[in-house]
Amino acid sequence: MNIPGEYGLDRMVLEKGALQQAAFYLKDKGCRDVILAADANTYEAAGRKLEEELGAAGVTVRLCLIEPGASGDVVADETSLLQLLIEVNPETTDAVIAVGSGMIHDIVRYVCYKTGKLFVSVPTAPSVDGFTSKGAPLIVRGVKKTFPAIGPVAIFADVDVLTKAPQQLVAAGFGDMLGKYTSLFDWKFSHLAAQEPYDEEVADMTEKALRACVEHVDEIGKRTEEGIRILMTSLIESGIAMLKFGQSHPASGAEHHLSHFWEMEYLRRGSRALLHGAKVGVACAEISRLYHDAAFRGVYPGQEPEMLKKHGSQVREWLDEVPGEADIRSLLQRAGGPSSLQELGIDGGLFADSVREAHRLRDRHTLLRALNEA
């Protein structure tokens, strides 16, 4: 996959042997001193091989293994940012390579934004749709907030690496894509409810990527080469759709707000983090249930929202395109991931709190917000 020149990308490669191409690319760009940022697992998955390829190409590599926090997970927080920032030499560092998935990429994209260094992406798992993002979700003093950042100049996704990714990471990527069912609905609803900006072309692009994943869920669940290619392509296309629109509306609605709420509570408790896409997939099933209950069965947290009174037929037409709770859970199971709050370990109290409060995390006019504010 090559999309030269679009959205700040010089090159996008999704094929076997992409690690070697990454080394050649950096050499051709005139990079002589680069930092390879990874964690212990992603270094073994791809970092060590890339380090060898870069050395063979005559590029000096300094390794920065991001250390896990107190919970045992690598977190995109102040400590991780500082660890990488200290390694960047303003005069000699040419580029920083993110070897990993979501957290490593968020750390690198923000540090490169602040230091003006080239950011090169080397995904090790098809687990999130944020590889091309120009925003970095960071934890600052225990609160998750998205900060301006920089997108990669190139992405090198090696199929040999991606097909060896743990099943839970593959399933998380599928869950992140499945969340587009409710995010696309919420985007249309927010446009109707509050005239938030909307782009039909971007919505169609996101929906096409979603449908490709759903149609190949069994191949994705079995981690076949075709399934992994389709999933990774869809994740990249979803990311590019957000770049094209300039905001995260196409890919982030109430299901992401629940996920962010759960993440911050887990941080507060000092608990091990849950995979982003795993949370999003399960949250998508829960939001689908809440929305279908409200629109088709008249079940509300309080009163019926005015928007449902005025535009109920339109809302129901859009919700007809969103699979029901049982269908979403079935798709998650076929992809090999968790499909329920119980499997994730989200207790009833936390879930109830998130349904009441998570809409406050973003200034978006989702149906969840309308239900809670009625």
mmCIF file of C-alpha atoms in Angstrom:
data_model
loop_
_atom_site.group_PDB
_atom_site.id
_atom_site.type_symbol
_atom_site.label_atom_id
_atom_site.label_comp_id
_atom_site.label_asym_id
_atom_site.label_seq_id
_atom_site.Cartn_x
_atom_site.Cartn_y
_atom_site.Cartn_z
ATOM 1 C CA MET A 1 0.000 0.000 0.000
ATOM 2 C CA ASN A 2 1.542 3.284 -1.083
ATOM 3 C CA ILE A 3 -0.116 6.703 -0.759
ATOM 4 C CA PRO A 4 2.764 9.124 -1.456
ATOM 5 C CA GLY A 5 2.207 12.758 -0.636
ATOM 6 C CA GLU A 6 -1.220 12.427 0.975
ATOM 7 C CA TYR A 7 -1.879 13.781 4.475
ATOM 8 C CA GLY A 8 1.826 14.400 5.104
ATOM 9 C CA LEU A 9 2.771 10.795 4.302
ATOM 10 C CA ASP A 10 5.791 10.172 2.097
ATOM 11 C CA ARG A 11 5.180 6.451 2.047
ATOM 12 C CA MET A 12 2.792 3.814 3.324
ATOM 13 C CA VAL A 13 3.865 0.180 3.025
ATOM 14 C CA LEU A 14 1.823 -2.859 4.049
ATOM 15 C CA GLU A 15 3.617 -5.973 2.849
ATOM 16 C CA LYS A 16 6.171 -8.586 3.781
ATOM 17 C CA GLY A 17 9.679 -7.227 4.212
ATOM 18 C CA ALA A 18 8.510 -3.740 5.201
ATOM 19 C CA LEU A 19 11.139 -3.534 7.966
ATOM 20 C CA GLN A 20 13.941 -3.586 5.397
ATOM 21 C CA GLN A 21 12.146 -0.929 3.378
ATOM 22 C CA ALA A 22 11.960 1.238 6.507
ATOM 23 C CA ALA A 23 15.742 1.122 6.860
ATOM 24 C CA PHE A 24 16.267 2.039 3.197
ATOM 25 C CA TYR A 25 13.728 4.854 3.488
ATOM 26 C CA LEU A 26 15.475 6.461 6.453
ATOM 27 C CA LYS A 27 18.845 6.187 4.746
ATOM 28 C CA ASP A 28 17.428 7.785 1.581
ATOM 29 C CA LYS A 29 15.927 10.600 3.689
ATOM 30 C CA GLY A 30 19.430 11.403 4.894
ATOM 31 C CA CYS A 31 18.817 10.215 8.454
ATOM 32 C CA ARG A 32 22.066 9.301 10.166
ATOM 33 C CA ASP A 33 21.011 9.276 13.822
ATOM 34 C CA VAL A 34 17.643 7.846 14.824
ATOM 35 C CA ILE A 35 15.943 6.743 18.036
ATOM 36 C CA LEU A 36 14.049 3.480 18.051
ATOM 37 C CA ALA A 37 11.260 3.684 20.663
ATOM 38 C CA ALA A 38 9.680 0.404 21.738
ATOM 39 C CA ASP A 39 8.735 -1.594 24.789
ATOM 40 C CA ALA A 40 10.216 -4.952 25.763
ATOM 41 C CA ASN A 41 7.618 -6.925 23.779
ATOM 42 C CA THR A 42 7.565 -4.824 20.631
ATOM 43 C CA TYR A 43 11.353 -4.722 20.545
ATOM 44 C CA GLU A 44 11.391 -8.511 20.302
ATOM 45 C CA ALA A 45 8.503 -8.513 17.788
ATOM 46 C CA ALA A 46 10.120 -6.096 15.326
ATOM 47 C CA GLY A 47 12.543 -3.682 16.990
ATOM 48 C CA ARG A 48 15.548 -5.983 17.127
ATOM 49 C CA LYS A 49 15.205 -6.888 13.434
ATOM 50 C CA LEU A 50 14.722 -3.245 12.444
ATOM 51 C CA GLU A 51 17.755 -2.265 14.524
ATOM 52 C CA GLU A 52 19.826 -4.761 12.535
ATOM 53 C CA GLU A 53 18.454 -3.504 9.214
ATOM 54 C CA LEU A 54 19.218 0.096 10.135
ATOM 55 C CA GLY A 55 22.746 -0.791 11.208
ATOM 56 C CA ALA A 56 23.331 -2.600 7.918
ATOM 57 C CA ALA A 57 22.122 0.520 6.079
ATOM 58 C CA GLY A 58 24.666 2.667 7.920
ATOM 59 C CA VAL A 59 22.184 4.448 10.196
ATOM 60 C CA THR A 60 23.135 4.981 13.843
ATOM 61 C CA VAL A 61 20.400 3.708 16.152
ATOM 62 C CA ARG A 62 19.809 4.510 19.793
ATOM 63 C CA LEU A 63 17.291 2.300 21.548
ATOM 64 C CA CYS A 64 14.766 3.755 23.997
ATOM 65 C CA LEU A 65 12.817 0.996 25.726
ATOM 66 C CA ILE A 66 9.817 2.696 27.311
ATOM 67 C CA GLU A 67 9.453 1.347 30.834
ATOM 68 C CA PRO A 68 6.145 0.169 32.293
ATOM 69 C CA GLY A 69 4.482 2.182 35.018
ATOM 70 C CA ALA A 70 3.465 1.070 38.499
ATOM 71 C CA SER A 71 0.583 -1.022 37.139
ATOM 72 C CA GLY A 72 2.961 -3.010 34.925
ATOM 73 C CA ASP A 73 1.789 -1.416 31.663
ATOM 74 C CA VAL A 74 3.425 1.100 29.372
ATOM 75 C CA VAL A 75 1.317 4.250 29.652
ATOM 76 C CA ALA A 76 1.398 7.417 27.535
ATOM 77 C CA ASP A 77 1.869 9.693 30.526
ATOM 78 C CA GLU A 78 4.274 12.375 31.745
ATOM 79 C CA THR A 79 6.887 9.814 32.844
ATOM 80 C CA SER A 80 7.010 7.993 29.512
ATOM 81 C CA LEU A 81 7.088 11.250 27.574
ATOM 82 C CA LEU A 82 10.019 12.500 29.649
ATOM 83 C CA GLN A 83 11.905 9.226 29.229
ATOM 84 C CA LEU A 84 11.821 9.582 25.443
ATOM 85 C CA LEU A 85 12.280 13.356 25.434
ATOM 86 C CA ILE A 86 15.553 13.025 27.341
ATOM 87 C CA GLU A 87 16.913 10.785 24.570
ATOM 88 C CA VAL A 88 16.244 13.303 21.785
ATOM 89 C CA ASN A 89 19.301 15.370 20.932
ATOM 90 C CA PRO A 90 18.138 18.678 19.390
ATOM 91 C CA GLU A 91 21.226 18.870 17.167
ATOM 92 C CA THR A 92 21.872 15.294 16.055
ATOM 93 C CA THR A 93 18.656 13.285 16.225
ATOM 94 C CA ASP A 94 17.051 13.054 12.781
ATOM 95 C CA ALA A 95 14.029 10.847 13.439
ATOM 96 C CA VAL A 96 12.201 8.794 16.044
ATOM 97 C CA ILE A 97 10.711 5.435 15.055
ATOM 98 C CA ALA A 98 7.668 4.127 16.927
ATOM 99 C CA VAL A 99 7.870 0.332 17.034
ATOM 100 C CA GLY A 100 4.687 -0.877 18.678
ATOM 101 C CA SER A 101 0.985 -0.161 18.764
ATOM 102 C CA GLY A 102 -1.131 2.584 20.322
ATOM 103 C CA MET A 103 0.747 3.698 23.437
ATOM 104 C CA ILE A 104 4.210 3.768 21.854
ATOM 105 C CA HIS A 105 2.850 5.711 18.873
ATOM 106 C CA ASP A 106 1.148 8.293 21.101
ATOM 107 C CA ILE A 107 4.344 8.864 23.058
ATOM 108 C CA VAL A 108 6.465 9.228 19.916
ATOM 109 C CA ARG A 109 4.038 11.410 17.954
ATOM 110 C CA TYR A 110 3.858 13.938 20.799
ATOM 111 C CA VAL A 111 7.600 14.031 21.422
ATOM 112 C CA CYS A 112 8.254 14.509 17.690
ATOM 113 C CA TYR A 113 5.669 17.287 17.604
ATOM 114 C CA LYS A 114 7.440 19.087 20.424
ATOM 115 C CA THR A 115 10.973 18.560 19.091
ATOM 116 C CA GLY A 116 10.369 18.879 15.351
ATOM 117 C CA LYS A 117 11.834 15.455 14.550
ATOM 118 C CA LEU A 118 10.614 13.077 11.858
ATOM 119 C CA PHE A 119 8.138 10.484 13.102
ATOM 120 C CA VAL A 120 8.198 7.054 11.431
ATOM 121 C CA SER A 121 5.593 4.415 12.266
ATOM 122 C CA VAL A 122 6.317 0.690 12.472
ATOM 123 C CA PRO A 123 3.168 -1.038 13.791
ATOM 124 C CA THR A 124 3.658 -4.406 15.452
ATOM 125 C CA ALA A 125 -0.042 -5.331 15.732
ATOM 126 C CA PRO A 126 -3.256 -4.369 13.905
ATOM 127 C CA SER A 127 -4.737 -3.196 17.186
ATOM 128 C CA VAL A 128 -5.853 0.463 16.796
ATOM 129 C CA ASP A 129 -6.828 2.934 14.088
ATOM 130 C CA GLY A 130 -4.655 5.756 15.387
ATOM 131 C CA PHE A 131 -1.358 5.079 13.593
ATOM 132 C CA THR A 132 -1.815 8.099 11.286
ATOM 133 C CA SER A 133 -3.362 10.360 13.942
ATOM 134 C CA LYS A 134 -2.286 13.967 14.512
ATOM 135 C CA GLY A 135 -3.654 13.894 18.033
ATOM 136 C CA ALA A 136 -2.078 12.183 21.035
ATOM 137 C CA PRO A 137 -4.342 10.872 23.830
ATOM 138 C CA LEU A 138 -2.157 11.355 26.899
ATOM 139 C CA ILE A 139 -2.663 10.787 30.606
ATOM 140 C CA VAL A 140 -1.738 13.960 32.498
ATOM 141 C CA ARG A 141 -2.192 13.890 36.270
ATOM 142 C CA GLY A 142 -4.496 10.902 35.886
ATOM 143 C CA VAL A 143 -6.810 12.527 33.334
ATOM 144 C CA LYS A 144 -6.914 11.474 29.698
ATOM 145 C CA LYS A 145 -6.841 14.343 27.215
ATOM 146 C CA THR A 146 -5.990 14.528 23.530
ATOM 147 C CA PHE A 147 -3.204 16.965 22.647
ATOM 148 C CA PRO A 148 -2.068 18.258 19.238
ATOM 149 C CA ALA A 149 0.682 16.087 17.825
ATOM 150 C CA ILE A 150 2.171 15.112 14.473
ATOM 151 C CA GLY A 151 1.402 12.325 12.039
ATOM 152 C CA PRO A 152 4.069 9.964 10.695
ATOM 153 C CA VAL A 153 5.959 10.771 7.503
ATOM 154 C CA ALA A 154 5.890 7.065 6.682
ATOM 155 C CA ILE A 155 4.282 3.836 7.881
ATOM 156 C CA PHE A 156 5.964 0.472 7.424
ATOM 157 C CA ALA A 157 3.609 -2.343 8.448
ATOM 158 C CA ASP A 158 5.331 -5.693 7.954
ATOM 159 C CA VAL A 159 2.806 -8.470 7.316
ATOM 160 C CA ASP A 160 5.232 -11.063 8.708
ATOM 161 C CA VAL A 161 5.212 -9.161 12.008
ATOM 162 C CA LEU A 162 1.486 -8.411 12.067
ATOM 163 C CA THR A 163 0.388 -12.017 11.515
ATOM 164 C CA LYS A 164 2.407 -13.051 14.587
ATOM 165 C CA ALA A 165 0.705 -10.496 16.836
ATOM 166 C CA PRO A 166 -1.152 -12.002 19.826
ATOM 167 C CA GLN A 167 -4.791 -12.798 19.142
ATOM 168 C CA GLN A 168 -6.000 -10.380 21.805
ATOM 169 C CA LEU A 169 -4.329 -7.505 19.952
ATOM 170 C CA VAL A 170 -5.840 -8.567 16.626
ATOM 171 C CA ALA A 171 -9.265 -8.848 18.257
ATOM 172 C CA ALA A 172 -8.754 -5.398 19.790
ATOM 173 C CA GLY A 173 -8.159 -3.930 16.341
ATOM 174 C CA PHE A 174 -11.376 -5.550 15.152
ATOM 175 C CA GLY A 175 -13.183 -4.150 18.203
ATOM 176 C CA ASP A 176 -11.895 -0.662 17.425
ATOM 177 C CA MET A 177 -13.294 -1.011 13.892
ATOM 178 C CA LEU A 178 -16.610 -2.434 15.118
ATOM 179 C CA GLY A 179 -17.074 0.690 17.238
ATOM 180 C CA LYS A 180 -17.585 2.603 13.987
ATOM 181 C CA TYR A 181 -21.171 1.308 13.931
ATOM 182 C CA THR A 182 -22.106 3.529 16.872
ATOM 183 C CA SER A 183 -19.613 6.322 16.159
ATOM 184 C CA LEU A 184 -21.008 6.806 12.645
ATOM 185 C CA PHE A 185 -24.538 6.872 14.074
ATOM 186 C CA ASP A 186 -23.526 9.399 16.755
ATOM 187 C CA TRP A 187 -21.850 11.547 14.106
ATOM 188 C CA LYS A 188 -25.075 11.789 12.104
ATOM 189 C CA PHE A 189 -27.052 12.376 15.294
ATOM 190 C CA SER A 190 -24.725 15.185 16.443
ATOM 191 C CA HIS A 191 -25.065 16.845 13.050
ATOM 192 C CA LEU A 192 -28.849 16.658 13.363
ATOM 193 C CA ALA A 193 -28.956 17.680 17.028
ATOM 194 C CA ALA A 194 -26.344 20.441 17.123
ATOM 195 C CA GLN A 195 -25.188 21.061 13.554
ATOM 196 C CA GLU A 196 -21.786 19.564 14.289
ATOM 197 C CA PRO A 197 -19.796 19.346 11.016
ATOM 198 C CA TYR A 198 -20.404 16.289 8.848
ATOM 199 C CA ASP A 199 -18.789 14.919 5.691
ATOM 200 C CA GLU A 200 -20.612 12.268 3.679
ATOM 201 C CA GLU A 201 -17.490 11.227 1.757
ATOM 202 C CA VAL A 202 -15.527 10.649 4.957
ATOM 203 C CA ALA A 203 -18.451 8.753 6.483
ATOM 204 C CA ASP A 204 -18.640 6.505 3.416
ATOM 205 C CA MET A 205 -14.882 5.887 3.588
ATOM 206 C CA THR A 206 -15.148 4.839 7.235
ATOM 207 C CA GLU A 207 -18.188 2.660 6.614
ATOM 208 C CA LYS A 208 -16.469 0.881 3.732
ATOM 209 C CA ALA A 209 -13.499 0.058 5.993
ATOM 210 C CA LEU A 210 -15.890 -1.202 8.692
ATOM 211 C CA ARG A 211 -17.793 -3.445 6.291
ATOM 212 C CA ALA A 212 -14.575 -4.966 4.948
ATOM 213 C CA CYS A 213 -13.684 -6.080 8.483
ATOM 214 C CA VAL A 214 -17.138 -7.447 9.248
ATOM 215 C CA GLU A 215 -17.235 -9.390 5.977
ATOM 216 C CA HIS A 216 -13.884 -11.013 6.813
ATOM 217 C CA VAL A 217 -14.322 -11.462 10.559
ATOM 218 C CA ASP A 218 -13.582 -15.190 10.455
ATOM 219 C CA GLU A 219 -10.310 -14.686 8.549
ATOM 220 C CA ILE A 220 -9.389 -12.003 11.088
ATOM 221 C CA GLY A 221 -10.270 -14.356 13.938
ATOM 222 C CA LYS A 222 -8.023 -17.032 12.434
ATOM 223 C CA ARG A 223 -5.225 -14.494 11.797
ATOM 224 C CA THR A 224 -4.861 -15.503 8.161
ATOM 225 C CA GLU A 225 -2.644 -13.316 6.015
ATOM 226 C CA GLU A 226 -5.685 -12.053 4.113
ATOM 227 C CA GLY A 227 -7.566 -11.303 7.312
ATOM 228 C CA ILE A 228 -4.651 -9.379 8.817
ATOM 229 C CA ARG A 229 -4.131 -7.396 5.606
ATOM 230 C CA ILE A 230 -7.803 -6.436 5.510
ATOM 231 C CA LEU A 231 -7.870 -5.467 9.180
ATOM 232 C CA MET A 232 -4.688 -3.379 8.980
ATOM 233 C CA THR A 233 -5.829 -1.710 5.768
ATOM 234 C CA SER A 234 -9.168 -0.851 7.360
ATOM 235 C CA LEU A 235 -7.504 0.567 10.480
ATOM 236 C CA ILE A 236 -5.246 2.761 8.351
ATOM 237 C CA GLU A 237 -8.189 3.881 6.199
ATOM 238 C CA SER A 238 -10.163 4.786 9.323
ATOM 239 C CA GLY A 239 -7.202 6.834 10.525
ATOM 240 C CA ILE A 240 -6.903 8.584 7.179
ATOM 241 C CA ALA A 241 -10.644 9.341 7.248
ATOM 242 C CA MET A 242 -10.101 11.193 10.535
ATOM 243 C CA LEU A 243 -7.155 13.064 9.012
ATOM 244 C CA LYS A 244 -9.268 14.011 6.014
ATOM 245 C CA PHE A 245 -12.067 15.322 8.224
ATOM 246 C CA GLY A 246 -9.703 16.937 10.707
ATOM 247 C CA GLN A 247 -11.432 15.564 13.810
ATOM 248 C CA SER A 248 -12.226 12.168 15.341
ATOM 249 C CA HIS A 249 -16.016 12.249 14.760
ATOM 250 C CA PRO A 250 -16.002 9.467 12.100
ATOM 251 C CA ALA A 251 -14.421 6.946 14.453
ATOM 252 C CA SER A 252 -15.239 8.055 17.988
ATOM 253 C CA GLY A 253 -18.656 8.348 19.599
ATOM 254 C CA ALA A 254 -20.274 7.296 22.858
ATOM 255 C CA GLU A 255 -18.541 3.898 22.723
ATOM 256 C CA HIS A 256 -15.163 5.652 22.932
ATOM 257 C CA HIS A 257 -16.385 7.901 25.736
ATOM 258 C CA LEU A 258 -17.247 4.827 27.829
ATOM 259 C CA SER A 259 -13.838 3.350 27.033
ATOM 260 C CA HIS A 260 -12.032 6.541 28.118
ATOM 261 C CA PHE A 261 -14.052 6.658 31.346
ATOM 262 C CA TRP A 262 -13.131 3.059 32.181
ATOM 263 C CA GLU A 263 -9.474 3.734 31.392
ATOM 264 C CA MET A 264 -9.248 6.703 33.733
ATOM 265 C CA GLU A 265 -10.929 4.766 36.543
ATOM 266 C CA TYR A 266 -8.511 1.866 36.083
ATOM 267 C CA LEU A 267 -5.615 4.320 36.286
ATOM 268 C CA ARG A 268 -7.074 5.805 39.468
ATOM 269 C CA ARG A 269 -7.332 2.320 40.982
ATOM 270 C CA GLY A 270 -3.825 1.354 39.850
ATOM 271 C CA SER A 271 -5.277 -1.593 37.906
ATOM 272 C CA ARG A 272 -3.760 -3.165 34.811
ATOM 273 C CA ALA A 273 -4.945 -1.457 31.639
ATOM 274 C CA LEU A 274 -7.477 -3.026 29.301
ATOM 275 C CA LEU A 275 -6.803 -2.999 25.562
ATOM 276 C CA HIS A 276 -8.384 0.043 23.931
ATOM 277 C CA GLY A 277 -10.094 -1.863 21.135
ATOM 278 C CA ALA A 278 -11.379 -4.550 23.489
ATOM 279 C CA LYS A 279 -13.087 -1.857 25.554
ATOM 280 C CA VAL A 280 -14.453 -0.102 22.469
ATOM 281 C CA GLY A 281 -15.931 -3.313 21.066
ATOM 282 C CA VAL A 282 -17.763 -4.193 24.264
ATOM 283 C CA ALA A 283 -18.837 -0.567 24.754
ATOM 284 C CA CYS A 284 -20.245 -0.625 21.213
ATOM 285 C CA ALA A 285 -22.506 -3.548 22.165
ATOM 286 C CA GLU A 286 -23.677 -1.746 25.306
ATOM 287 C CA ILE A 287 -24.339 1.533 23.466
ATOM 288 C CA SER A 288 -26.218 -0.323 20.737
ATOM 289 C CA ARG A 289 -28.464 -1.848 23.412
ATOM 290 C CA LEU A 290 -29.080 1.529 25.083
ATOM 291 C CA TYR A 291 -29.826 3.254 21.774
ATOM 292 C CA HIS A 292 -32.134 0.541 20.453
ATOM 293 C CA ASP A 293 -33.958 0.417 23.796
ATOM 294 C CA ALA A 294 -34.510 4.176 23.665
ATOM 295 C CA ALA A 295 -35.503 4.526 20.018
ATOM 296 C CA PHE A 296 -37.556 1.356 19.542
ATOM 297 C CA ARG A 297 -38.766 0.418 23.034
ATOM 298 C CA GLY A 298 -39.127 3.750 24.797
ATOM 299 C CA VAL A 299 -36.676 2.880 27.574
ATOM 300 C CA TYR A 300 -34.842 6.002 28.817
ATOM 301 C CA PRO A 301 -32.639 6.877 31.816
ATOM 302 C CA GLY A 302 -35.090 9.698 32.524
ATOM 303 C CA GLN A 303 -37.481 11.345 30.097
ATOM 304 C CA GLU A 304 -37.701 11.040 26.324
ATOM 305 C CA PRO A 305 -35.209 13.488 24.712
ATOM 306 C CA GLU A 306 -36.725 16.247 22.606
ATOM 307 C CA MET A 307 -34.627 15.129 19.637
ATOM 308 C CA LEU A 308 -36.304 11.719 19.701
ATOM 309 C CA LYS A 309 -39.723 13.323 19.900
ATOM 310 C CA LYS A 310 -38.949 15.540 16.903
ATOM 311 C CA HIS A 311 -36.802 13.216 14.792
ATOM 312 C CA GLY A 312 -37.638 9.715 16.001
ATOM 313 C CA SER A 313 -38.312 8.305 12.540
ATOM 314 C CA GLN A 314 -34.953 9.521 11.227
ATOM 315 C CA VAL A 315 -33.097 8.237 14.284
ATOM 316 C CA ARG A 316 -34.757 4.830 13.962
ATOM 317 C CA GLU A 317 -33.857 4.691 10.271
ATOM 318 C CA TRP A 318 -30.205 5.306 11.116
ATOM 319 C CA LEU A 319 -30.289 2.804 13.994
ATOM 320 C CA ASP A 320 -31.619 0.140 11.651
ATOM 321 C CA GLU A 321 -28.095 0.172 10.174
ATOM 322 C CA VAL A 322 -26.510 -0.486 13.583
ATOM 323 C CA PRO A 323 -26.476 -4.194 14.523
ATOM 324 C CA GLY A 324 -28.166 -5.135 17.759
ATOM 325 C CA GLU A 325 -26.321 -6.000 20.924
ATOM 326 C CA ALA A 326 -26.359 -9.774 20.297
ATOM 327 C CA ASP A 327 -24.970 -9.434 16.758
ATOM 328 C CA ILE A 328 -22.136 -7.185 17.927
ATOM 329 C CA ARG A 329 -21.207 -9.611 20.706
ATOM 330 C CA SER A 330 -21.231 -12.492 18.207
ATOM 331 C CA LEU A 331 -18.861 -10.632 15.877
ATOM 332 C CA LEU A 332 -16.493 -9.893 18.779
ATOM 333 C CA GLN A 333 -16.474 -13.578 19.723
ATOM 334 C CA ARG A 334 -15.730 -14.635 16.141
ATOM 335 C CA ALA A 335 -12.747 -12.276 16.128
ATOM 336 C CA GLY A 336 -11.463 -13.976 19.286
ATOM 337 C CA GLY A 337 -11.959 -11.130 21.720
ATOM 338 C CA PRO A 338 -14.050 -10.385 24.820
ATOM 339 C CA SER A 339 -17.702 -9.643 24.148
ATOM 340 C CA SER A 340 -19.097 -8.684 27.573
ATOM 341 C CA LEU A 341 -18.446 -6.434 30.541
ATOM 342 C CA GLN A 342 -17.845 -9.536 32.642
ATOM 343 C CA GLU A 343 -15.087 -10.781 30.340
ATOM 344 C CA LEU A 344 -13.437 -7.366 30.462
ATOM 345 C CA GLY A 345 -13.774 -7.191 34.229
ATOM 346 C CA ILE A 346 -15.880 -4.005 34.235
ATOM 347 C CA ASP A 347 -18.082 -4.127 37.340
ATOM 348 C CA GLY A 348 -21.689 -2.998 37.399
ATOM 349 C CA GLY A 349 -20.988 0.114 39.429
ATOM 350 C CA LEU A 350 -18.313 1.375 37.064
ATOM 351 C CA PHE A 351 -20.517 0.659 34.058
ATOM 352 C CA ALA A 352 -23.460 2.535 35.577
ATOM 353 C CA ASP A 353 -21.225 5.508 36.410
ATOM 354 C CA SER A 354 -19.813 5.562 32.882
ATOM 355 C CA VAL A 355 -23.247 5.507 31.248
ATOM 356 C CA ARG A 356 -24.268 8.511 33.386
ATOM 357 C CA GLU A 357 -21.042 10.507 33.174
ATOM 358 C CA ALA A 358 -18.887 9.529 30.182
ATOM 359 C CA HIS A 359 -20.623 11.887 27.758
ATOM 360 C CA ARG A 360 -19.057 14.777 29.709
ATOM 361 C CA LEU A 361 -15.533 13.750 28.632
ATOM 362 C CA ARG A 362 -15.990 15.215 25.138
ATOM 363 C CA ASP A 363 -18.070 18.098 23.853
ATOM 364 C CA ARG A 364 -20.058 15.916 21.463
ATOM 365 C CA HIS A 365 -23.835 15.867 21.053
ATOM 366 C CA THR A 366 -24.203 12.084 21.038
ATOM 367 C CA LEU A 367 -27.489 10.306 21.675
ATOM 368 C CA LEU A 368 -26.026 9.213 25.025
ATOM 369 C CA ARG A 369 -25.685 12.881 25.965
ATOM 370 C CA ALA A 370 -29.249 13.600 24.823
ATOM 371 C CA LEU A 371 -30.570 10.678 26.894
ATOM 372 C CA ASN A 372 -28.704 11.811 30.007
ATOM 373 C CA GLU A 373 -29.632 15.490 29.675
ATOM 374 C CA ALA A 374 -33.348 14.937 28.967
#
